Amino acid sequence: MDENELIDVRKRLAEKMAGEITISDNPGETLKKWRKNFEIAQIDLSNFLNVTPSVISDYENGRRKSPGTLIINKIINALLTIDLQSGGNKIRIYQNILDRGFDINVVYDIHEYSIPLKLDDFAKMIDAEKITGNFAKMINGHTIIDSLRAIVELSSNEFFRLYGWSTERALIFTRVSTGRSPLVAIRVTNFKPGAVVFHGLNVSKVDPIAKKIAEIEQVPLMTTNLPINELIKALRS
């Protein structure tokens, strides 16, 4: 990525972040989500901004009034600059998401939540049956994927793009026969999703190896039989 490309990606990413934070019902939670997406500690962000960590914490937890545009832009600039100073890995990842669309035959829906959603609440929304994992954790979005097409047609880089703006998301796999293939694919990648959902598969049909991989990788696993259109509606309501 040359300097001009970097400037362009940084500008587009900053606009995406600012827009999402500004329209959020809970700007502090959304700020926190982006900070975690960039894997930047509160102390590092506060040091860059020359404020105490408690100031960042107060904004993120709603103990201060919602930050204005000036503060939001300062925090976004700080997150992007800190990432660049450490190699720009996150910005490079997001460039792929900004530059390339998805084949609608592979991805049925991809959605980012304005604030993190507790996985237990997510499971209730889609009438899921839990198999294994910690359902107290938070996720930032979901992707609904045709598992057969994804495994056959996507490269490793394209598979990573299924994570959207955050790896802390639920990957919902349709057309699953046993669940083994999606979990094997996840096993060999460097990034792990916040949760995996098998759509249209009864718990009794889940491959024991898929369950074992989910336990090893500490990826919560569940199934749902909610029709796709109802599932999307429930998660976007």
mmCIF file with all atom_site columns, C-alpha atoms in Angstrom, residues 12-180:
data_model
loop_
_atom_site.group_PDB
_atom_site.id
_atom_site.type_symbol
_atom_site.label_atom_id
_atom_site.label_alt_id
_atom_site.label_comp_id
_atom_site.label_asym_id
_atom_site.label_entity_id
_atom_site.label_seq_id
_atom_site.pdbx_PDB_ins_code
_atom_site.Cartn_x
_atom_site.Cartn_y
_atom_site.Cartn_z
_atom_site.occupancy
_atom_site.B_iso_or_equiv
_atom_site.pdbx_formal_charge
_atom_site.auth_seq_id
_atom_site.auth_comp_id
_atom_site.auth_asym_id
_atom_site.auth_atom_id
_atom_site.pdbx_PDB_model_num
ATOM 1   C CA . ARG A 1 12  ? -12.659 6.132   4.238  1.00 0.00 ? 12  ARG A CA 1
ATOM 2   C CA . LEU A 1 13  ? -12.196 4.096   7.388  1.00 0.00 ? 13  LEU A CA 1
ATOM 3   C CA . ALA A 1 14  ? -12.364 7.195   9.590  1.00 0.00 ? 14  ALA A CA 1
ATOM 4   C CA . GLU A 1 15  ? -15.615 8.221   7.882  1.00 0.00 ? 15  GLU A CA 1
ATOM 5   C CA . LYS A 1 16  ? -17.061 4.747   8.421  1.00 0.00 ? 16  LYS A CA 1
ATOM 6   C CA . MET A 1 17  ? -16.118 4.781   12.103 1.00 0.00 ? 17  MET A CA 1
ATOM 7   C CA . ALA A 1 18  ? -17.324 8.342   12.715 1.00 0.00 ? 18  ALA A CA 1
ATOM 8   C CA . GLY A 1 19  ? -20.647 7.692   11.022 1.00 0.00 ? 19  GLY A CA 1
ATOM 9   C CA . GLU A 1 20  ? -21.299 4.562   13.048 1.00 0.00 ? 20  GLU A CA 1
ATOM 10  C CA . ILE A 1 21  ? -20.368 6.216   16.360 1.00 0.00 ? 21  ILE A CA 1
ATOM 11  C CA . THR A 1 22  ? -22.357 9.387   15.655 1.00 0.00 ? 22  THR A CA 1
ATOM 12  C CA . ILE A 1 23  ? -25.647 7.642   14.827 1.00 0.00 ? 23  ILE A CA 1
ATOM 13  C CA . SER A 1 24  ? -25.309 5.025   17.562 1.00 0.00 ? 24  SER A CA 1
ATOM 14  C CA . ASP A 1 25  ? -27.841 4.999   20.399 1.00 0.00 ? 25  ASP A CA 1
ATOM 15  C CA . ASN A 1 26  ? -24.865 4.381   22.675 1.00 0.00 ? 26  ASN A CA 1
ATOM 16  C CA . PRO A 1 27  ? -21.796 6.196   21.277 1.00 0.00 ? 27  PRO A CA 1
ATOM 17  C CA . GLY A 1 28  ? -19.629 5.142   24.232 1.00 0.00 ? 28  GLY A CA 1
ATOM 18  C CA . GLU A 1 29  ? -20.229 1.440   23.609 1.00 0.00 ? 29  GLU A CA 1
ATOM 19  C CA . THR A 1 30  ? -19.524 1.913   19.923 1.00 0.00 ? 30  THR A CA 1
ATOM 20  C CA . LEU A 1 31  ? -16.275 3.746   20.696 1.00 0.00 ? 31  LEU A CA 1
ATOM 21  C CA . LYS A 1 32  ? -15.308 0.865   22.962 1.00 0.00 ? 32  LYS A CA 1
ATOM 22  C CA . LYS A 1 33  ? -16.119 -1.643  20.231 1.00 0.00 ? 33  LYS A CA 1
ATOM 23  C CA . TRP A 1 34  ? -13.807 0.107   17.757 1.00 0.00 ? 34  TRP A CA 1
ATOM 24  C CA . ARG A 1 35  ? -11.003 0.409   20.313 1.00 0.00 ? 35  ARG A CA 1
ATOM 25  C CA . LYS A 1 36  ? -11.240 -3.335  20.923 1.00 0.00 ? 36  LYS A CA 1
ATOM 26  C CA . ASN A 1 37  ? -11.417 -4.015  17.185 1.00 0.00 ? 37  ASN A CA 1
ATOM 27  C CA . PHE A 1 38  ? -8.026  -2.304  16.891 1.00 0.00 ? 38  PHE A CA 1
ATOM 28  C CA . GLU A 1 39  ? -6.789  -4.221  19.964 1.00 0.00 ? 39  GLU A CA 1
ATOM 29  C CA . ILE A 1 40  ? -5.639  -1.015  21.655 1.00 0.00 ? 40  ILE A CA 1
ATOM 30  C CA . ALA A 1 41  ? -5.656  -0.833  25.452 1.00 0.00 ? 41  ALA A CA 1
ATOM 31  C CA . GLN A 1 42  ? -7.299  2.076   27.266 1.00 0.00 ? 42  GLN A CA 1
ATOM 32  C CA . ILE A 1 43  ? -3.940  3.052   28.761 1.00 0.00 ? 43  ILE A CA 1
ATOM 33  C CA . ASP A 1 44  ? -2.296  3.255   25.303 1.00 0.00 ? 44  ASP A CA 1
ATOM 34  C CA . LEU A 1 45  ? -5.147  5.331   23.887 1.00 0.00 ? 45  LEU A CA 1
ATOM 35  C CA . SER A 1 46  ? -5.166  7.655   26.895 1.00 0.00 ? 46  SER A CA 1
ATOM 36  C CA . ASN A 1 47  ? -1.376  8.115   26.706 1.00 0.00 ? 47  ASN A CA 1
ATOM 37  C CA . PHE A 1 48  ? -1.640  9.070   23.037 1.00 0.00 ? 48  PHE A CA 1
ATOM 38  C CA . LEU A 1 49  ? -4.390  11.586  23.786 1.00 0.00 ? 49  LEU A CA 1
ATOM 39  C CA . ASN A 1 50  ? -2.581  12.833  26.896 1.00 0.00 ? 50  ASN A CA 1
ATOM 40  C CA . VAL A 1 51  ? -5.548  12.130  29.177 1.00 0.00 ? 51  VAL A CA 1
ATOM 41  C CA . THR A 1 52  ? -6.033  9.726   32.080 1.00 0.00 ? 52  THR A CA 1
ATOM 42  C CA . PRO A 1 53  ? -7.408  6.213   31.400 1.00 0.00 ? 53  PRO A CA 1
ATOM 43  C CA . SER A 1 54  ? -10.448 7.125   33.494 1.00 0.00 ? 54  SER A CA 1
ATOM 44  C CA . VAL A 1 55  ? -11.462 9.705   30.868 1.00 0.00 ? 55  VAL A CA 1
ATOM 45  C CA . ILE A 1 56  ? -11.584 6.999   28.171 1.00 0.00 ? 56  ILE A CA 1
ATOM 46  C CA . SER A 1 57  ? -13.394 4.657   30.554 1.00 0.00 ? 57  SER A CA 1
ATOM 47  C CA . ASP A 1 58  ? -15.971 7.328   31.422 1.00 0.00 ? 58  ASP A CA 1
ATOM 48  C CA . TYR A 1 59  ? -16.742 7.967   27.745 1.00 0.00 ? 59  TYR A CA 1
ATOM 49  C CA . GLU A 1 60  ? -17.013 4.264   26.949 1.00 0.00 ? 60  GLU A CA 1
ATOM 50  C CA . ASN A 1 61  ? -19.253 3.504   29.918 1.00 0.00 ? 61  ASN A CA 1
ATOM 51  C CA . GLY A 1 62  ? -21.535 6.503   29.559 1.00 0.00 ? 62  GLY A CA 1
ATOM 52  C CA . ARG A 1 63  ? -20.419 8.256   32.755 1.00 0.00 ? 63  ARG A CA 1
ATOM 53  C CA . ARG A 1 64  ? -19.682 11.386  30.707 1.00 0.00 ? 64  ARG A CA 1
ATOM 54  C CA . LYS A 1 65  ? -22.107 12.987  28.277 1.00 0.00 ? 65  LYS A CA 1
ATOM 55  C CA . SER A 1 66  ? -21.902 11.657  24.746 1.00 0.00 ? 66  SER A CA 1
ATOM 56  C CA . PRO A 1 67  ? -18.701 12.869  23.076 1.00 0.00 ? 67  PRO A CA 1
ATOM 57  C CA . GLY A 1 68  ? -19.099 15.527  20.418 1.00 0.00 ? 68  GLY A CA 1
ATOM 58  C CA . THR A 1 69  ? -17.762 15.376  16.877 1.00 0.00 ? 69  THR A CA 1
ATOM 59  C CA . LEU A 1 70  ? -14.422 16.886  17.868 1.00 0.00 ? 70  LEU A CA 1
ATOM 60  C CA . ILE A 1 71  ? -13.749 14.278  20.565 1.00 0.00 ? 71  ILE A CA 1
ATOM 61  C CA . ILE A 1 72  ? -14.937 11.428  18.343 1.00 0.00 ? 72  ILE A CA 1
ATOM 62  C CA . ASN A 1 73  ? -12.601 12.509  15.550 1.00 0.00 ? 73  ASN A CA 1
ATOM 63  C CA . LYS A 1 74  ? -9.669  12.828  17.971 1.00 0.00 ? 74  LYS A CA 1
ATOM 64  C CA . ILE A 1 75  ? -10.231 9.295   19.272 1.00 0.00 ? 75  ILE A CA 1
ATOM 65  C CA . ILE A 1 76  ? -10.599 7.879   15.763 1.00 0.00 ? 76  ILE A CA 1
ATOM 66  C CA . ASN A 1 77  ? -7.425  9.638   14.640 1.00 0.00 ? 77  ASN A CA 1
ATOM 67  C CA . ALA A 1 78  ? -5.624  8.237   17.677 1.00 0.00 ? 78  ALA A CA 1
ATOM 68  C CA . LEU A 1 79  ? -6.754  4.656   16.977 1.00 0.00 ? 79  LEU A CA 1
ATOM 69  C CA . LEU A 1 80  ? -5.687  4.870   13.337 1.00 0.00 ? 80  LEU A CA 1
ATOM 70  C CA . THR A 1 81  ? -2.338  6.514   14.138 1.00 0.00 ? 81  THR A CA 1
ATOM 71  C CA . ILE A 1 82  ? -1.492  3.989   16.873 1.00 0.00 ? 82  ILE A CA 1
ATOM 72  C CA . ASP A 1 83  ? -2.273  1.164   14.443 1.00 0.00 ? 83  ASP A CA 1
ATOM 73  C CA . LEU A 1 84  ? -0.053  2.728   11.783 1.00 0.00 ? 84  LEU A CA 1
ATOM 74  C CA . GLN A 1 85  ? 2.788   3.159   14.265 1.00 0.00 ? 85  GLN A CA 1
ATOM 75  C CA . SER A 1 86  ? 2.651   -0.574  14.979 1.00 0.00 ? 86  SER A CA 1
ATOM 76  C CA . GLY A 1 87  ? 2.622   -1.564  11.294 1.00 0.00 ? 87  GLY A CA 1
ATOM 77  C CA . GLY A 1 88  ? -0.922  -0.742  10.148 1.00 0.00 ? 88  GLY A CA 1
ATOM 78  C CA . ASN A 1 89  ? -2.122  -4.340  10.278 1.00 0.00 ? 89  ASN A CA 1
ATOM 79  C CA . LYS A 1 90  ? -5.726  -3.502  11.131 1.00 0.00 ? 90  LYS A CA 1
ATOM 80  C CA . ILE A 1 91  ? -5.955  -0.771  8.504  1.00 0.00 ? 91  ILE A CA 1
ATOM 81  C CA . ARG A 1 92  ? -4.653  -3.207  5.870  1.00 0.00 ? 92  ARG A CA 1
ATOM 82  C CA . ILE A 1 93  ? -7.289  -5.752  6.870  1.00 0.00 ? 93  ILE A CA 1
ATOM 83  C CA . TYR A 1 94  ? -10.054 -3.159  6.666  1.00 0.00 ? 94  TYR A CA 1
ATOM 84  C CA . GLN A 1 95  ? -8.809  -2.066  3.247  1.00 0.00 ? 95  GLN A CA 1
ATOM 85  C CA . ASN A 1 96  ? -9.867  -5.468  1.885  1.00 0.00 ? 96  ASN A CA 1
ATOM 86  C CA . ILE A 1 97  ? -13.312 -5.027  3.370  1.00 0.00 ? 97  ILE A CA 1
ATOM 87  C CA . LEU A 1 98  ? -13.688 -1.509  1.987  1.00 0.00 ? 98  LEU A CA 1
ATOM 88  C CA . ASP A 1 99  ? -12.393 -2.380  -1.484 1.00 0.00 ? 99  ASP A CA 1
ATOM 89  C CA . ARG A 1 100 ? -14.108 -5.679  -2.215 1.00 0.00 ? 100 ARG A CA 1
ATOM 90  C CA . GLY A 1 101 ? -17.727 -6.746  -2.106 1.00 0.00 ? 101 GLY A CA 1
ATOM 91  C CA . PHE A 1 102 ? -19.137 -10.182 -1.395 1.00 0.00 ? 102 PHE A CA 1
ATOM 92  C CA . ASP A 1 103 ? -20.732 -12.668 -3.779 1.00 0.00 ? 103 ASP A CA 1
ATOM 93  C CA . ILE A 1 104 ? -24.403 -12.708 -2.780 1.00 0.00 ? 104 ILE A CA 1
ATOM 94  C CA . ASN A 1 105 ? -24.440 -16.439 -3.527 1.00 0.00 ? 105 ASN A CA 1
ATOM 95  C CA . VAL A 1 106 ? -21.901 -16.958 -0.748 1.00 0.00 ? 106 VAL A CA 1
ATOM 96  C CA . VAL A 1 107 ? -22.913 -14.352 1.831  1.00 0.00 ? 107 VAL A CA 1
ATOM 97  C CA . TYR A 1 108 ? -26.633 -13.935 2.534  1.00 0.00 ? 108 TYR A CA 1
ATOM 98  C CA . ASP A 1 109 ? -26.213 -11.191 5.103  1.00 0.00 ? 109 ASP A CA 1
ATOM 99  C CA . ILE A 1 110 ? -23.435 -9.320  6.885  1.00 0.00 ? 110 ILE A CA 1
ATOM 100 C CA . HIS A 1 111 ? -24.289 -6.842  9.606  1.00 0.00 ? 111 HIS A CA 1
ATOM 101 C CA . GLU A 1 112 ? -22.482 -4.838  12.271 1.00 0.00 ? 112 GLU A CA 1
ATOM 102 C CA . TYR A 1 113 ? -24.271 -4.033  15.538 1.00 0.00 ? 113 TYR A CA 1
ATOM 103 C CA . SER A 1 114 ? -24.120 -0.436  16.754 1.00 0.00 ? 114 SER A CA 1
ATOM 104 C CA . ILE A 1 115 ? -23.382 -1.737  20.261 1.00 0.00 ? 115 ILE A CA 1
ATOM 105 C CA . PRO A 1 116 ? -22.109 -5.168  21.369 1.00 0.00 ? 116 PRO A CA 1
ATOM 106 C CA . LEU A 1 117 ? -24.733 -7.868  21.886 1.00 0.00 ? 117 LEU A CA 1
ATOM 107 C CA . LYS A 1 118 ? -24.510 -10.497 24.622 1.00 0.00 ? 118 LYS A CA 1
ATOM 108 C CA . LEU A 1 119 ? -24.212 -13.918 23.011 1.00 0.00 ? 119 LEU A CA 1
ATOM 109 C CA . ASP A 1 120 ? -26.886 -15.362 25.287 1.00 0.00 ? 120 ASP A CA 1
ATOM 110 C CA . ASP A 1 121 ? -29.339 -12.704 24.031 1.00 0.00 ? 121 ASP A CA 1
ATOM 111 C CA . PHE A 1 122 ? -28.255 -13.406 20.458 1.00 0.00 ? 122 PHE A CA 1
ATOM 112 C CA . ALA A 1 123 ? -29.039 -17.114 20.950 1.00 0.00 ? 123 ALA A CA 1
ATOM 113 C CA . LYS A 1 124 ? -32.529 -16.286 22.244 1.00 0.00 ? 124 LYS A CA 1
ATOM 114 C CA . MET A 1 125 ? -33.212 -13.962 19.304 1.00 0.00 ? 125 MET A CA 1
ATOM 115 C CA . ILE A 1 126 ? -32.568 -16.742 16.780 1.00 0.00 ? 126 ILE A CA 1
ATOM 116 C CA . ASP A 1 127 ? -34.152 -19.511 18.883 1.00 0.00 ? 127 ASP A CA 1
ATOM 117 C CA . ALA A 1 128 ? -30.824 -21.342 19.036 1.00 0.00 ? 128 ALA A CA 1
ATOM 118 C CA . GLU A 1 129 ? -29.912 -24.488 20.906 1.00 0.00 ? 129 GLU A CA 1
ATOM 119 C CA . LYS A 1 130 ? -26.569 -24.170 22.664 1.00 0.00 ? 130 LYS A CA 1
ATOM 120 C CA . ILE A 1 131 ? -23.966 -26.898 22.249 1.00 0.00 ? 131 ILE A CA 1
ATOM 121 C CA . THR A 1 132 ? -20.812 -25.631 23.940 1.00 0.00 ? 132 THR A CA 1
ATOM 122 C CA . GLY A 1 133 ? -19.019 -22.441 24.962 1.00 0.00 ? 133 GLY A CA 1
ATOM 123 C CA . ASN A 1 134 ? -19.237 -19.241 26.976 1.00 0.00 ? 134 ASN A CA 1
ATOM 124 C CA . PHE A 1 135 ? -22.467 -17.402 26.150 1.00 0.00 ? 135 PHE A CA 1
ATOM 125 C CA . ALA A 1 136 ? -21.758 -14.492 28.485 1.00 0.00 ? 136 ALA A CA 1
ATOM 126 C CA . LYS A 1 137 ? -19.348 -12.947 25.968 1.00 0.00 ? 137 LYS A CA 1
ATOM 127 C CA . MET A 1 138 ? -20.238 -10.095 23.601 1.00 0.00 ? 138 MET A CA 1
ATOM 128 C CA . ILE A 1 139 ? -20.339 -10.057 19.803 1.00 0.00 ? 139 ILE A CA 1
ATOM 129 C CA . ASN A 1 140 ? -20.299 -7.098  17.400 1.00 0.00 ? 140 ASN A CA 1
ATOM 130 C CA . GLY A 1 141 ? -22.098 -8.496  14.370 1.00 0.00 ? 141 GLY A CA 1
ATOM 131 C CA . HIS A 1 142 ? -22.976 -11.529 12.275 1.00 0.00 ? 142 HIS A CA 1
ATOM 132 C CA . THR A 1 143 ? -22.359 -13.029 8.848  1.00 0.00 ? 143 THR A CA 1
ATOM 133 C CA . ILE A 1 144 ? -24.697 -15.595 7.266  1.00 0.00 ? 144 ILE A CA 1
ATOM 134 C CA . ILE A 1 145 ? -22.796 -17.835 4.874  1.00 0.00 ? 145 ILE A CA 1
ATOM 135 C CA . ASP A 1 146 ? -23.556 -20.614 2.414  1.00 0.00 ? 146 ASP A CA 1
ATOM 136 C CA . SER A 1 147 ? -21.082 -23.094 3.875  1.00 0.00 ? 147 SER A CA 1
ATOM 137 C CA . LEU A 1 148 ? -20.720 -25.227 0.734  1.00 0.00 ? 148 LEU A CA 1
ATOM 138 C CA . ARG A 1 149 ? -19.936 -22.299 -1.556 1.00 0.00 ? 149 ARG A CA 1
ATOM 139 C CA . ALA A 1 150 ? -17.696 -20.625 1.023  1.00 0.00 ? 150 ALA A CA 1
ATOM 140 C CA . ILE A 1 151 ? -15.527 -23.687 1.515  1.00 0.00 ? 151 ILE A CA 1
ATOM 141 C CA . VAL A 1 152 ? -15.273 -24.466 -2.211 1.00 0.00 ? 152 VAL A CA 1
ATOM 142 C CA . GLU A 1 153 ? -14.980 -20.945 -3.652 1.00 0.00 ? 153 GLU A CA 1
ATOM 143 C CA . LEU A 1 154 ? -13.258 -18.707 -1.100 1.00 0.00 ? 154 LEU A CA 1
ATOM 144 C CA . SER A 1 155 ? -9.516  -18.305 -0.655 1.00 0.00 ? 155 SER A CA 1
ATOM 145 C CA . SER A 1 156 ? -8.074  -17.968 2.847  1.00 0.00 ? 156 SER A CA 1
ATOM 146 C CA . ASN A 1 157 ? -7.981  -14.166 2.464  1.00 0.00 ? 157 ASN A CA 1
ATOM 147 C CA . GLU A 1 158 ? -11.576 -14.088 1.250  1.00 0.00 ? 158 GLU A CA 1
ATOM 148 C CA . PHE A 1 159 ? -12.630 -16.367 4.093  1.00 0.00 ? 159 PHE A CA 1
ATOM 149 C CA . PHE A 1 160 ? -11.157 -13.878 6.556  1.00 0.00 ? 160 PHE A CA 1
ATOM 150 C CA . ARG A 1 161 ? -13.262 -11.109 5.013  1.00 0.00 ? 161 ARG A CA 1
ATOM 151 C CA . LEU A 1 162 ? -16.341 -12.948 6.282  1.00 0.00 ? 162 LEU A CA 1
ATOM 152 C CA . TYR A 1 163 ? -15.471 -11.472 9.670  1.00 0.00 ? 163 TYR A CA 1
ATOM 153 C CA . GLY A 1 164 ? -16.471 -8.015  8.434  1.00 0.00 ? 164 GLY A CA 1
ATOM 154 C CA . TRP A 1 165 ? -15.338 -5.233  10.760 1.00 0.00 ? 165 TRP A CA 1
ATOM 155 C CA . SER A 1 166 ? -14.712 -7.449  13.784 1.00 0.00 ? 166 SER A CA 1
ATOM 156 C CA . THR A 1 167 ? -13.733 -11.065 14.471 1.00 0.00 ? 167 THR A CA 1
ATOM 157 C CA . GLU A 1 168 ? -15.997 -10.884 17.534 1.00 0.00 ? 168 GLU A CA 1
ATOM 158 C CA . ARG A 1 169 ? -19.023 -11.859 15.487 1.00 0.00 ? 169 ARG A CA 1
ATOM 159 C CA . ALA A 1 170 ? -21.233 -14.872 14.878 1.00 0.00 ? 170 ALA A CA 1
ATOM 160 C CA . LEU A 1 171 ? -20.599 -16.840 11.698 1.00 0.00 ? 171 LEU A CA 1
ATOM 161 C CA . ILE A 1 172 ? -23.876 -18.516 10.722 1.00 0.00 ? 172 ILE A CA 1
ATOM 162 C CA . PHE A 1 173 ? -23.324 -21.414 8.319  1.00 0.00 ? 173 PHE A CA 1
ATOM 163 C CA . THR A 1 174 ? -26.201 -22.662 6.147  1.00 0.00 ? 174 THR A CA 1
ATOM 164 C CA . ARG A 1 175 ? -26.412 -25.921 4.190  1.00 0.00 ? 175 ARG A CA 1
ATOM 165 C CA . VAL A 1 176 ? -24.439 -27.777 6.835  1.00 0.00 ? 176 VAL A CA 1
ATOM 166 C CA . SER A 1 177 ? -24.543 -31.577 6.894  1.00 0.00 ? 177 SER A CA 1
ATOM 167 C CA . THR A 1 178 ? -22.462 -32.308 10.013 1.00 0.00 ? 178 THR A CA 1
ATOM 168 C CA . GLY A 1 179 ? -20.631 -29.068 10.796 1.00 0.00 ? 179 GLY A CA 1
ATOM 169 C CA . ARG A 1 180 ? -17.178 -30.576 10.515 1.00 0.00 ? 180 ARG A CA 1
#
